[in-house]
mmCIF file of C-alpha atoms in Angstrom:
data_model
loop_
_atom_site.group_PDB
_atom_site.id
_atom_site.type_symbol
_atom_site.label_atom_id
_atom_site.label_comp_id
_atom_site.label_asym_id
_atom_site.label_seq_id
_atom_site.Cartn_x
_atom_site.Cartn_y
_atom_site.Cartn_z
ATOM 1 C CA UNK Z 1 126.657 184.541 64.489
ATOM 2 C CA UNK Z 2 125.706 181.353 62.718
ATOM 3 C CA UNK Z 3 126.638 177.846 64.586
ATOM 4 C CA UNK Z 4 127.579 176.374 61.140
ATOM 5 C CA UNK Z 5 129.639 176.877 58.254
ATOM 6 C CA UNK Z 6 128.489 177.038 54.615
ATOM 7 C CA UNK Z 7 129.820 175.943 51.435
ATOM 8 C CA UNK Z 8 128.765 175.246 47.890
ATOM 9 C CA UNK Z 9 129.696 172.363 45.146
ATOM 10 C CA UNK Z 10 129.685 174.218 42.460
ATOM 11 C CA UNK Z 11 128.925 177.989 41.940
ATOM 12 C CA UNK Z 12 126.403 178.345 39.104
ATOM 13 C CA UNK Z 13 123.277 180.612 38.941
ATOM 14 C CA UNK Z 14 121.595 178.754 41.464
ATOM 15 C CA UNK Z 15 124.939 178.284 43.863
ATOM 16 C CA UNK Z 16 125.195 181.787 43.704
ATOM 17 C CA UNK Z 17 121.312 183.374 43.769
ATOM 18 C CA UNK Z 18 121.262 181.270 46.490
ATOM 19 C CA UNK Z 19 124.266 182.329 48.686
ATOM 20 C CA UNK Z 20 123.991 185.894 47.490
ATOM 21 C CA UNK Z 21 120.939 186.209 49.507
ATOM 22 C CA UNK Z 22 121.869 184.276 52.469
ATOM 23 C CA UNK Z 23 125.124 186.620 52.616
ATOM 24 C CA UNK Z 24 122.541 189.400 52.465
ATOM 25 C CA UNK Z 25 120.306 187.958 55.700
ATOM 26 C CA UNK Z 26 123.418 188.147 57.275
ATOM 27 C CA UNK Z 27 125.092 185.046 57.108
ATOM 28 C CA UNK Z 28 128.694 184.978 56.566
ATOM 29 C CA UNK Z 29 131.532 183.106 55.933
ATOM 30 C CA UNK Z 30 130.572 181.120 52.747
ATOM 31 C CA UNK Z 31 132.872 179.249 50.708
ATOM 32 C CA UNK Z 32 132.456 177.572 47.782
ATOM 33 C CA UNK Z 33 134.465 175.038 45.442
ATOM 34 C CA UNK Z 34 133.963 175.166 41.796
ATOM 35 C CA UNK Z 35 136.238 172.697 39.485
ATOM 36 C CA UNK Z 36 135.637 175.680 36.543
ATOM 37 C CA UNK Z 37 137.292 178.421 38.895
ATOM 38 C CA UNK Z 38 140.833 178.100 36.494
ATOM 39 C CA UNK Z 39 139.206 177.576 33.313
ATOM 40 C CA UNK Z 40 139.870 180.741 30.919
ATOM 41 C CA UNK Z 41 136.197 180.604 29.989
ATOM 42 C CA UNK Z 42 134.173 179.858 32.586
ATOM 43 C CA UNK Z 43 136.831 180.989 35.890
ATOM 44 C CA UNK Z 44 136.294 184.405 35.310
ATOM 45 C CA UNK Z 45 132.366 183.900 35.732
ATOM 46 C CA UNK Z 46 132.777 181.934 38.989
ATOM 47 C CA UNK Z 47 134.846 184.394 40.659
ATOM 48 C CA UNK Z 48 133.201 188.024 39.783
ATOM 49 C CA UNK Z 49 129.639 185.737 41.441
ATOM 50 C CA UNK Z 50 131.840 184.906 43.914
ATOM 51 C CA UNK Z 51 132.875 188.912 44.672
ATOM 52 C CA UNK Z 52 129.445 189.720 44.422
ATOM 53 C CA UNK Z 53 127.859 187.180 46.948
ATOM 54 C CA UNK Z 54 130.388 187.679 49.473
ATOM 55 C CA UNK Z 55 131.705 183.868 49.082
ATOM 56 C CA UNK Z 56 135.236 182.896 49.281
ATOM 57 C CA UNK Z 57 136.541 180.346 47.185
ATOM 58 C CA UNK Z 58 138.835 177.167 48.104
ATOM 59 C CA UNK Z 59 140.763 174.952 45.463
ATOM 60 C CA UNK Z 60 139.751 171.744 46.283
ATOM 61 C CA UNK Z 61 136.976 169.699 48.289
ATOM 62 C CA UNK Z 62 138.944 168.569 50.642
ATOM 63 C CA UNK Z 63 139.823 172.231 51.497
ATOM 64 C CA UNK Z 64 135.753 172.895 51.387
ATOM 65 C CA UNK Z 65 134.973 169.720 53.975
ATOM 66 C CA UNK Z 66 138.014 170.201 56.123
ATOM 67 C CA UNK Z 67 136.069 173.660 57.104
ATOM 68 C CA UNK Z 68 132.330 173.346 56.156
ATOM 69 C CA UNK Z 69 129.801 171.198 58.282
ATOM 70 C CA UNK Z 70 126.981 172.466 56.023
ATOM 71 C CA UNK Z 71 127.543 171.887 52.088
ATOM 72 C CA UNK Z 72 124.983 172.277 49.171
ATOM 73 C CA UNK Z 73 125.881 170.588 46.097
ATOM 74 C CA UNK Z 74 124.691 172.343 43.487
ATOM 75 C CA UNK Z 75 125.739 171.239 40.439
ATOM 76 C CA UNK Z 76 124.115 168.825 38.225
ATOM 77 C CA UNK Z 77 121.990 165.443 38.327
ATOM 78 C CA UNK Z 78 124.483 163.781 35.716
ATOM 79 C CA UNK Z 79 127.497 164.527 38.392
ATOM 80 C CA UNK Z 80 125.537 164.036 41.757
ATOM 81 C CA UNK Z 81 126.328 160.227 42.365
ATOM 82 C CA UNK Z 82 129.827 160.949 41.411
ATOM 83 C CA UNK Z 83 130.369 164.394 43.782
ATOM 84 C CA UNK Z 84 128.646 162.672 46.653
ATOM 85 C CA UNK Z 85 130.324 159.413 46.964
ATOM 86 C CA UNK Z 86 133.865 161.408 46.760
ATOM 87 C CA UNK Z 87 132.326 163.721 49.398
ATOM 88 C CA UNK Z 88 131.678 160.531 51.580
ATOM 89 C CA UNK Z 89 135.382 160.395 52.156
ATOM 90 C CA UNK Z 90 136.103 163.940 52.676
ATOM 91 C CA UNK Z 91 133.316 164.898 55.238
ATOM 92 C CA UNK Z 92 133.575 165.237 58.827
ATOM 93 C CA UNK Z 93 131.198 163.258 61.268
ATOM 94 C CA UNK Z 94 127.479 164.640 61.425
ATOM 95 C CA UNK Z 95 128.614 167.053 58.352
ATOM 96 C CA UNK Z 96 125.094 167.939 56.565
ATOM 97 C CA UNK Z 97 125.259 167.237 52.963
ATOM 98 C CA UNK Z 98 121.926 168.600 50.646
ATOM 99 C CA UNK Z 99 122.053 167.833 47.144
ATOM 100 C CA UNK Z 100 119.900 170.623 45.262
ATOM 101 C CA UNK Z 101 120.596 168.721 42.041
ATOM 102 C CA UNK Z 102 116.778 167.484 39.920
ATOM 103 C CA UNK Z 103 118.227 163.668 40.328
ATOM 104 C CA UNK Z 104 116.010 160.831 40.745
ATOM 105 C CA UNK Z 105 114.760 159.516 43.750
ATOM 106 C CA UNK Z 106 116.826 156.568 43.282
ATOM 107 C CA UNK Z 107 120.173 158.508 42.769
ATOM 108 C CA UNK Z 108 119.457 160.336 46.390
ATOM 109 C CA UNK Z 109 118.542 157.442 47.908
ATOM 110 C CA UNK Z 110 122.029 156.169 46.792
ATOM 111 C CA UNK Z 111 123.216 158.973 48.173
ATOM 112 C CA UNK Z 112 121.933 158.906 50.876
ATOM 113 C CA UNK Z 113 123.496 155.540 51.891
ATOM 114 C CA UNK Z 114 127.157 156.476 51.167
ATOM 115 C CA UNK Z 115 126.961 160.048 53.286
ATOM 116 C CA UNK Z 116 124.801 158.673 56.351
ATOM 117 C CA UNK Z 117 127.338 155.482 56.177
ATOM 118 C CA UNK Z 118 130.187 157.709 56.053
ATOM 119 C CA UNK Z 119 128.663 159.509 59.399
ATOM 120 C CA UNK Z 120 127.133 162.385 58.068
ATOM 121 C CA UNK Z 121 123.483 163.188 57.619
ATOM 122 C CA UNK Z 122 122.038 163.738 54.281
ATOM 123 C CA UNK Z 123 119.657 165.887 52.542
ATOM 124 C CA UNK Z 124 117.385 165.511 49.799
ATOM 125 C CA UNK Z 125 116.615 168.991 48.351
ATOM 126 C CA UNK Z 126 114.334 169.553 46.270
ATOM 127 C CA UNK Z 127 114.314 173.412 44.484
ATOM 128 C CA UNK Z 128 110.271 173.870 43.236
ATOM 129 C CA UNK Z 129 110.945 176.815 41.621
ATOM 130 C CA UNK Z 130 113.489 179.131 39.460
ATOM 131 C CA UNK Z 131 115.729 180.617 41.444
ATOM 132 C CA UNK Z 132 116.975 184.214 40.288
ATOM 133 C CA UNK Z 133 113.299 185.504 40.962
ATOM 134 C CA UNK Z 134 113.366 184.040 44.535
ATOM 135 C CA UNK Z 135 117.146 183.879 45.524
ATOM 136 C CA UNK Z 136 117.500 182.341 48.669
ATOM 137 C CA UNK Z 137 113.731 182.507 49.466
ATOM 138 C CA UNK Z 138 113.371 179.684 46.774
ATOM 139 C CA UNK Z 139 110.467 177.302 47.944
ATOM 140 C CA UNK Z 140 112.234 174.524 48.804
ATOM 141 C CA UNK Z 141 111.388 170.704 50.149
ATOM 142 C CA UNK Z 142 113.536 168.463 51.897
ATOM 143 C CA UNK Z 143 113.774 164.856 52.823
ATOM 144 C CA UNK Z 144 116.221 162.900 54.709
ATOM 145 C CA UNK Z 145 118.615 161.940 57.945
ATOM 146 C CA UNK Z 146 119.713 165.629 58.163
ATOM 147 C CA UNK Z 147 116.470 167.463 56.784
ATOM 148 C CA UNK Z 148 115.359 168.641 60.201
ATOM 149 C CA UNK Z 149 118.280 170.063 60.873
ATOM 150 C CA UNK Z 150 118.997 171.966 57.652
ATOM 151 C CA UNK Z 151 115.518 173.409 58.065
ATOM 152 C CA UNK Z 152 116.726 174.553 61.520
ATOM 153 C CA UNK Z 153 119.751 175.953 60.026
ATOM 154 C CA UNK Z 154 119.098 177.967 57.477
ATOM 155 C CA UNK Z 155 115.268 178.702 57.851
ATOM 156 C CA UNK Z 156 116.351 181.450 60.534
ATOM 157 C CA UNK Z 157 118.202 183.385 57.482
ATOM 158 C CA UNK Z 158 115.011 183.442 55.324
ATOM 159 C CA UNK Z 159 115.016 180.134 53.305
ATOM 160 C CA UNK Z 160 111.531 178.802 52.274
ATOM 161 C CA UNK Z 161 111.970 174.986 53.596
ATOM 162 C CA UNK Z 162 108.953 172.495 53.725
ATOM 163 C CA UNK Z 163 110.458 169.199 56.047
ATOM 164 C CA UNK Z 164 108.647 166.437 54.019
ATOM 165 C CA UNK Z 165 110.239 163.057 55.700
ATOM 166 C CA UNK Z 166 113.300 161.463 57.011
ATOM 167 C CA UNK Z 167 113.142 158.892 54.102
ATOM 168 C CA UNK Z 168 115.370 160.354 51.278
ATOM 169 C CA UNK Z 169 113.903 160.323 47.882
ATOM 170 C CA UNK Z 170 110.261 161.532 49.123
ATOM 171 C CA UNK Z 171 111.209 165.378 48.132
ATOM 172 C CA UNK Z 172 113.108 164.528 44.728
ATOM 173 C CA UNK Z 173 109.600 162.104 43.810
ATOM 174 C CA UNK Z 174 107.751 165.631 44.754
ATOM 175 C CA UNK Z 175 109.935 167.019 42.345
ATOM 176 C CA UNK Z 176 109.888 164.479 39.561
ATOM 177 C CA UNK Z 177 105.897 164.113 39.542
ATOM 178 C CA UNK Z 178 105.222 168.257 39.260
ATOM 179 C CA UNK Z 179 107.944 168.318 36.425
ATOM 180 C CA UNK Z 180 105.662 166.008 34.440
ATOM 181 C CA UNK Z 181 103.297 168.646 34.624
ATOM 182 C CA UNK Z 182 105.587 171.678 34.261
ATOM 183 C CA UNK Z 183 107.555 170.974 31.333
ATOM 184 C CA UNK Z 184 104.785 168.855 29.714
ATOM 185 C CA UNK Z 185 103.134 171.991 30.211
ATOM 186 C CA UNK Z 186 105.995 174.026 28.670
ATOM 187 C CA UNK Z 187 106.197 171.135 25.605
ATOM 188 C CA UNK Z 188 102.514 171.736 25.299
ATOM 189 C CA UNK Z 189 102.385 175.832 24.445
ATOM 190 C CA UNK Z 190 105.506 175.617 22.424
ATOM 191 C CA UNK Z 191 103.751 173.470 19.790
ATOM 192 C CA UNK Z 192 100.058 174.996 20.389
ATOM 193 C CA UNK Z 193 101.846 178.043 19.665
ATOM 194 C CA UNK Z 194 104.058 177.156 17.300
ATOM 195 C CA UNK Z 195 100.882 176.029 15.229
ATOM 196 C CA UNK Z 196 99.141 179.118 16.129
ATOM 197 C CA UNK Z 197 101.473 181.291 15.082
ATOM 198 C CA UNK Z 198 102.069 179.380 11.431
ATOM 199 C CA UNK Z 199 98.216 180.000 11.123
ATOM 200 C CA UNK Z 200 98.149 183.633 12.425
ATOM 201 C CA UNK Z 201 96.057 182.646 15.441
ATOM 202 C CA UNK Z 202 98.531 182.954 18.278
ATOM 203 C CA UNK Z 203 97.162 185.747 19.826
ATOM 204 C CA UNK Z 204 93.385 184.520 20.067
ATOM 205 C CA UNK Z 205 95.137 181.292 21.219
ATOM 206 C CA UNK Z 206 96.945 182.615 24.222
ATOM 207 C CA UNK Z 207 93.408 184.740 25.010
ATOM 208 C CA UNK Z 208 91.160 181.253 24.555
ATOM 209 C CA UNK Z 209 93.520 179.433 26.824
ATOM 210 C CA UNK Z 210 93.749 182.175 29.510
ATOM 211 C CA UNK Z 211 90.002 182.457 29.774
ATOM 212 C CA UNK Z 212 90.047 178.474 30.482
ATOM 213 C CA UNK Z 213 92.499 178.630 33.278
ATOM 214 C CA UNK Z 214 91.823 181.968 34.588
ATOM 215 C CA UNK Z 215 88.277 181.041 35.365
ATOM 216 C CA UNK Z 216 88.674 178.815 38.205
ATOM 217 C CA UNK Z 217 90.939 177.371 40.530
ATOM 218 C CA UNK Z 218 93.939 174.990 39.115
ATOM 219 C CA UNK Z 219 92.357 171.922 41.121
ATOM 220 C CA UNK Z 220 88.606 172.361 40.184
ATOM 221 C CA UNK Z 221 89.936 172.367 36.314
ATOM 222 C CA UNK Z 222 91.788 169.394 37.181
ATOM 223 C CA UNK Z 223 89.073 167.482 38.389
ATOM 224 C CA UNK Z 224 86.538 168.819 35.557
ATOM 225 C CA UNK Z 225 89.371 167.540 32.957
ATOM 226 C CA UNK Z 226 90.068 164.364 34.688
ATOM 227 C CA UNK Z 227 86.449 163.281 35.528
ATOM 228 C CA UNK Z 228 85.193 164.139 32.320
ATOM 229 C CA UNK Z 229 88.229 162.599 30.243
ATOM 230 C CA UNK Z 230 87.814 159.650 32.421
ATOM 231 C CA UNK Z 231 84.243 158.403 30.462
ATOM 232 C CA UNK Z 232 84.969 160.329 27.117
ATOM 233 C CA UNK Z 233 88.529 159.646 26.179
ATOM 234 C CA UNK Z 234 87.793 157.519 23.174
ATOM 235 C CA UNK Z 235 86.118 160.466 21.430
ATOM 236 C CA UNK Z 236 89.112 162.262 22.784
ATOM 237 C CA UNK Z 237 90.953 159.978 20.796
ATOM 238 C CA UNK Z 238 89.236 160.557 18.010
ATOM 239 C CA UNK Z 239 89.494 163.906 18.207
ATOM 240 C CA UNK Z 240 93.622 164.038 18.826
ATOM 241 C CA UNK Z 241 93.495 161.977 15.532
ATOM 242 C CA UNK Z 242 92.347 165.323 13.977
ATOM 243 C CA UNK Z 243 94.722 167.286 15.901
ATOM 244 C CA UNK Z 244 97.865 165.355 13.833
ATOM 245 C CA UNK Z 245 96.386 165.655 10.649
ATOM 246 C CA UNK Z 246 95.922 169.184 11.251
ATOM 247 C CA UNK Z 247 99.870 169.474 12.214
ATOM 248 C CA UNK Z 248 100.516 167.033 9.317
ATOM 249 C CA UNK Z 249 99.019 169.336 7.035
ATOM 250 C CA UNK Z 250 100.670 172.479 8.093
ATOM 251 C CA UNK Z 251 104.412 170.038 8.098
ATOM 252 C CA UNK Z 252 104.691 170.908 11.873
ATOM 253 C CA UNK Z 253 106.274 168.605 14.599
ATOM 254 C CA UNK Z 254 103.515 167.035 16.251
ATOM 255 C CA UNK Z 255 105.435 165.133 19.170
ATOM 256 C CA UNK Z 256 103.354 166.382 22.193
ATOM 257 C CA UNK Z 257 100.233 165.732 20.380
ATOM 258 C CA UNK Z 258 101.108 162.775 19.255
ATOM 259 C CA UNK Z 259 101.911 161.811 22.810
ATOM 260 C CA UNK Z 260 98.293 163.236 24.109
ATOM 261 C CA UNK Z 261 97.274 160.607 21.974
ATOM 262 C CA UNK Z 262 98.687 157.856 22.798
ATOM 263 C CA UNK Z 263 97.794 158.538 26.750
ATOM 264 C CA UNK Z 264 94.566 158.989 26.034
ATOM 265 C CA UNK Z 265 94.054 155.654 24.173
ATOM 266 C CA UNK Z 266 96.147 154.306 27.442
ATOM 267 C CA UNK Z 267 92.934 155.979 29.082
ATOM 268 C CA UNK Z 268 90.466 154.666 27.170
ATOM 269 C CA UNK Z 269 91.549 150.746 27.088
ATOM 270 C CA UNK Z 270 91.028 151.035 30.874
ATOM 271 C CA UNK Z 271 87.187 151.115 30.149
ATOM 272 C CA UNK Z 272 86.096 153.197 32.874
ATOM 273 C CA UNK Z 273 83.036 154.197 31.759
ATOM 274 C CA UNK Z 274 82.126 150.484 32.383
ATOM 275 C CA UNK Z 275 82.576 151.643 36.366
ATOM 276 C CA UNK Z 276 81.381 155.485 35.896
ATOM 277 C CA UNK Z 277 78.869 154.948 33.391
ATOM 278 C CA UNK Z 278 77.558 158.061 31.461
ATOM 279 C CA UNK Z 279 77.927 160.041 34.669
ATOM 280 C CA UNK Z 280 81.346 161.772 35.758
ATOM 281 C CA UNK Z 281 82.822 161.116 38.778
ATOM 282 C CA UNK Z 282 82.891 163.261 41.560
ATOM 283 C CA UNK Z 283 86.503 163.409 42.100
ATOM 284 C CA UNK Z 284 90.471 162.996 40.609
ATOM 285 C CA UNK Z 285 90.910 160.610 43.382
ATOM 286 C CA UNK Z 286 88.328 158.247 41.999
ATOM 287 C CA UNK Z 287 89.333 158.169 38.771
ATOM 288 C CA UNK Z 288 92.834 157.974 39.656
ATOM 289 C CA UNK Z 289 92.297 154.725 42.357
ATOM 290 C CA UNK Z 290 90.197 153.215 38.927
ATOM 291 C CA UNK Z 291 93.028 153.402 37.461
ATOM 292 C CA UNK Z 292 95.507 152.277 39.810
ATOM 293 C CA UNK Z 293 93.158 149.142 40.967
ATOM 294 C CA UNK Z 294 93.252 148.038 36.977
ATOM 295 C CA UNK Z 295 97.110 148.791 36.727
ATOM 296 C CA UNK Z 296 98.072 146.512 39.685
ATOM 297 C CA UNK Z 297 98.535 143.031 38.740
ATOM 298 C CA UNK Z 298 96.056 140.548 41.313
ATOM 299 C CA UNK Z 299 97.947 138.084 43.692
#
C-alpha cells in the first residue's frame, strides 16, 4: 500500500491517461476535483474517465486537500497561477503540489513561492511528451522543493521521472526551449506541405526530407546545419527571399518562412564569418558561445 494519497486538479486527457495507469500499477485511492464535473456538457465526460480510471471524485478543493498530500494540477497554463495560490490556503503542511501545466518558468517560480511559503513543497513538472501513447509512463522532468520526493513517490508505480534541480523553473525552461523546436517544427511541415501539396509535390517532399533526417543522427545534422549556416547565412538569406516569392506566387501563407528569414538575417548581422572565416566550425557550441559573446552587452 502506497504511503501517500493522490489527487488531480482537473480531470482532462492527461489527468486521466495519467491516473488510469497509475490505478493500473496498482495504486489506489485516487481522487480528483474537476470544476466541469456538473456541467451538462462536459460532467458527463469527467465522470465516465473517472469510472474508467478507478478515481473518485470530490466537489470541491478543499474536500481534495483535506485528504490528498500528493496533488497534480493538471489543468491549464492560463489557470495555474490562479489554482495554485487558492491551493496555498487549502493544503496541509509538507503537502506535495506538481503543476503538469506548459507555464513559464516564471509562473512556477511564482508558484513555487506561495506553496513552499504556505508549508508545502512544490513541484515543477514538466510532461516532454503526449500522453495517451505513454499514459503514466510519460517522460517526465521535475524541478523543485518537493521534486525528490515526488520522484520517490510515484517512480515505484512506473512513472518516467528525470530529478533536474531543486530550483523551480529549471524543468518548465527544459520544456519551453524543446517546444521552440517542436512546434516550430510542426509550423514548418504544415506550410512545406501545404505548398507541396498546391504544387503536387507532397509526396517527393515528405521522401526528400526523410532521406535528410533519416541519414544521420539528430545532433550530427544539427551541428552540420548550425556550423555551416553560421558562415553562409547571408546567401541563406538570399535564398529565403526566393522561398516568399515562390509562396507569393502560389497566394500561400508564408509566415514560417517569412520568419526563417528574418532569423537568418539576425544570423548574418552577427558577422561570424569574420571569426570562422571560410571554414566551418567544429561544433554548435562554438557557434552558439559566438553568438552569445556578441549578444551580451560589455560592462
Amino acid at each position: 500500500m502506497a504511503g501517500f494519497t493522490l489527487g488531480f486538479i482537473g480531470f482532462g486527457e492527461v489527468a486521466f491517461h495519467i491516473a488510469k495507469g497509475l490505478t493500473s500499477a496498482g495504486l489506489s485511492g485516487i481522487q480528483a476535483f474537476d470544476v466541469m464535473t456538473q456541467d451538462p456538457k462536459i460532467g458527463p465526460l469527467v465522470r465516465e474517465r473517472a469510472n474508467a480510471a478507478g478515481v473518485g471524485l470530490v466537489d470541491s478543493l478543499a474536500l481534495l486537500f483535506s485528504s490528498c498530500d500528493t496533488v497534480l494540477c493538471a489543468t491549464s497554463a492560463k489557470y495555474a497561477l490562479a489554482i495554485g495560490i487558492e491551493a496555498s490556503q487549502l493544503l496541509r503542511p509538507d503537502t506535495l503540489y506538481a503543476d503538469l501545466n506548459s507555464a513559464s518558468p516564471g509562473t512556477k517560480i511564482k508558484l513555487s513561492r506561495a506553496i513552499d511559503e504556505a508549508g508545502g513543497c512544490f513541484v515543477d513538472a514538466a510532461v516532454m511528451e503526449l500522453v495517451p501513447p505513454h499514459g503514466h509512463k510519460v517522460p517526465m522532468a521535475v524541478s523543485g522543493s518537493g521534486a525528490k520526493e515526488f520522484a520517490g513517490r510515484l517512480s515505484p508505480y512506473g512513472m518516467k521521472i528525470s530529478f533536474i534541480s531543486e530550483a523551480a523553473g529549471a524543468s518548465s525552461s527544459l520544456k519551453m526551449m524543446r517546444s521552440i523546436f517542436m512546434k516550430g517544427l510542426t509550423a514548418l511541415l504544415l506550410e512545406t506541405l501545404t505548398a507541396g501539396r498546391k504544387a503536387g509535390v507532397d509526396a517527393q517532399i515528405m521522401e526528400s526530407i526523410s532521406g535528410t533526417l533519416d541519414s544521420r543522427p539528430i545532433a550530427e545534422t544539427a551541428r552540420l546545419l548550425v556550423t555551416r549556416t553560421a558562415i553562409a547565412a547571408e546567401r541563406r538569406v538570399a535564398e529565403m527571399g526566393e522561398v516568399l516569392d515562390t509562396l507569393e506566387e502560389m497566394g500561400l501563407d508564408a509566415s514560417s518562412s517569412q520568419a526563417t528569414k528574418a532569423k537568418l538575417q539576425w544570423l548574418a548581422d552577427f558577422n561570424l564569418r569574420s571569426e570562422f572565416g571560410s571554414t566551418p566550425p567544429e561544433t554548435v557550441a562554438a557557434v552558439l558561445d559566438a553568438i552569445l559573446d556578441r549578444s551580451t552587452p560589455k560592462l
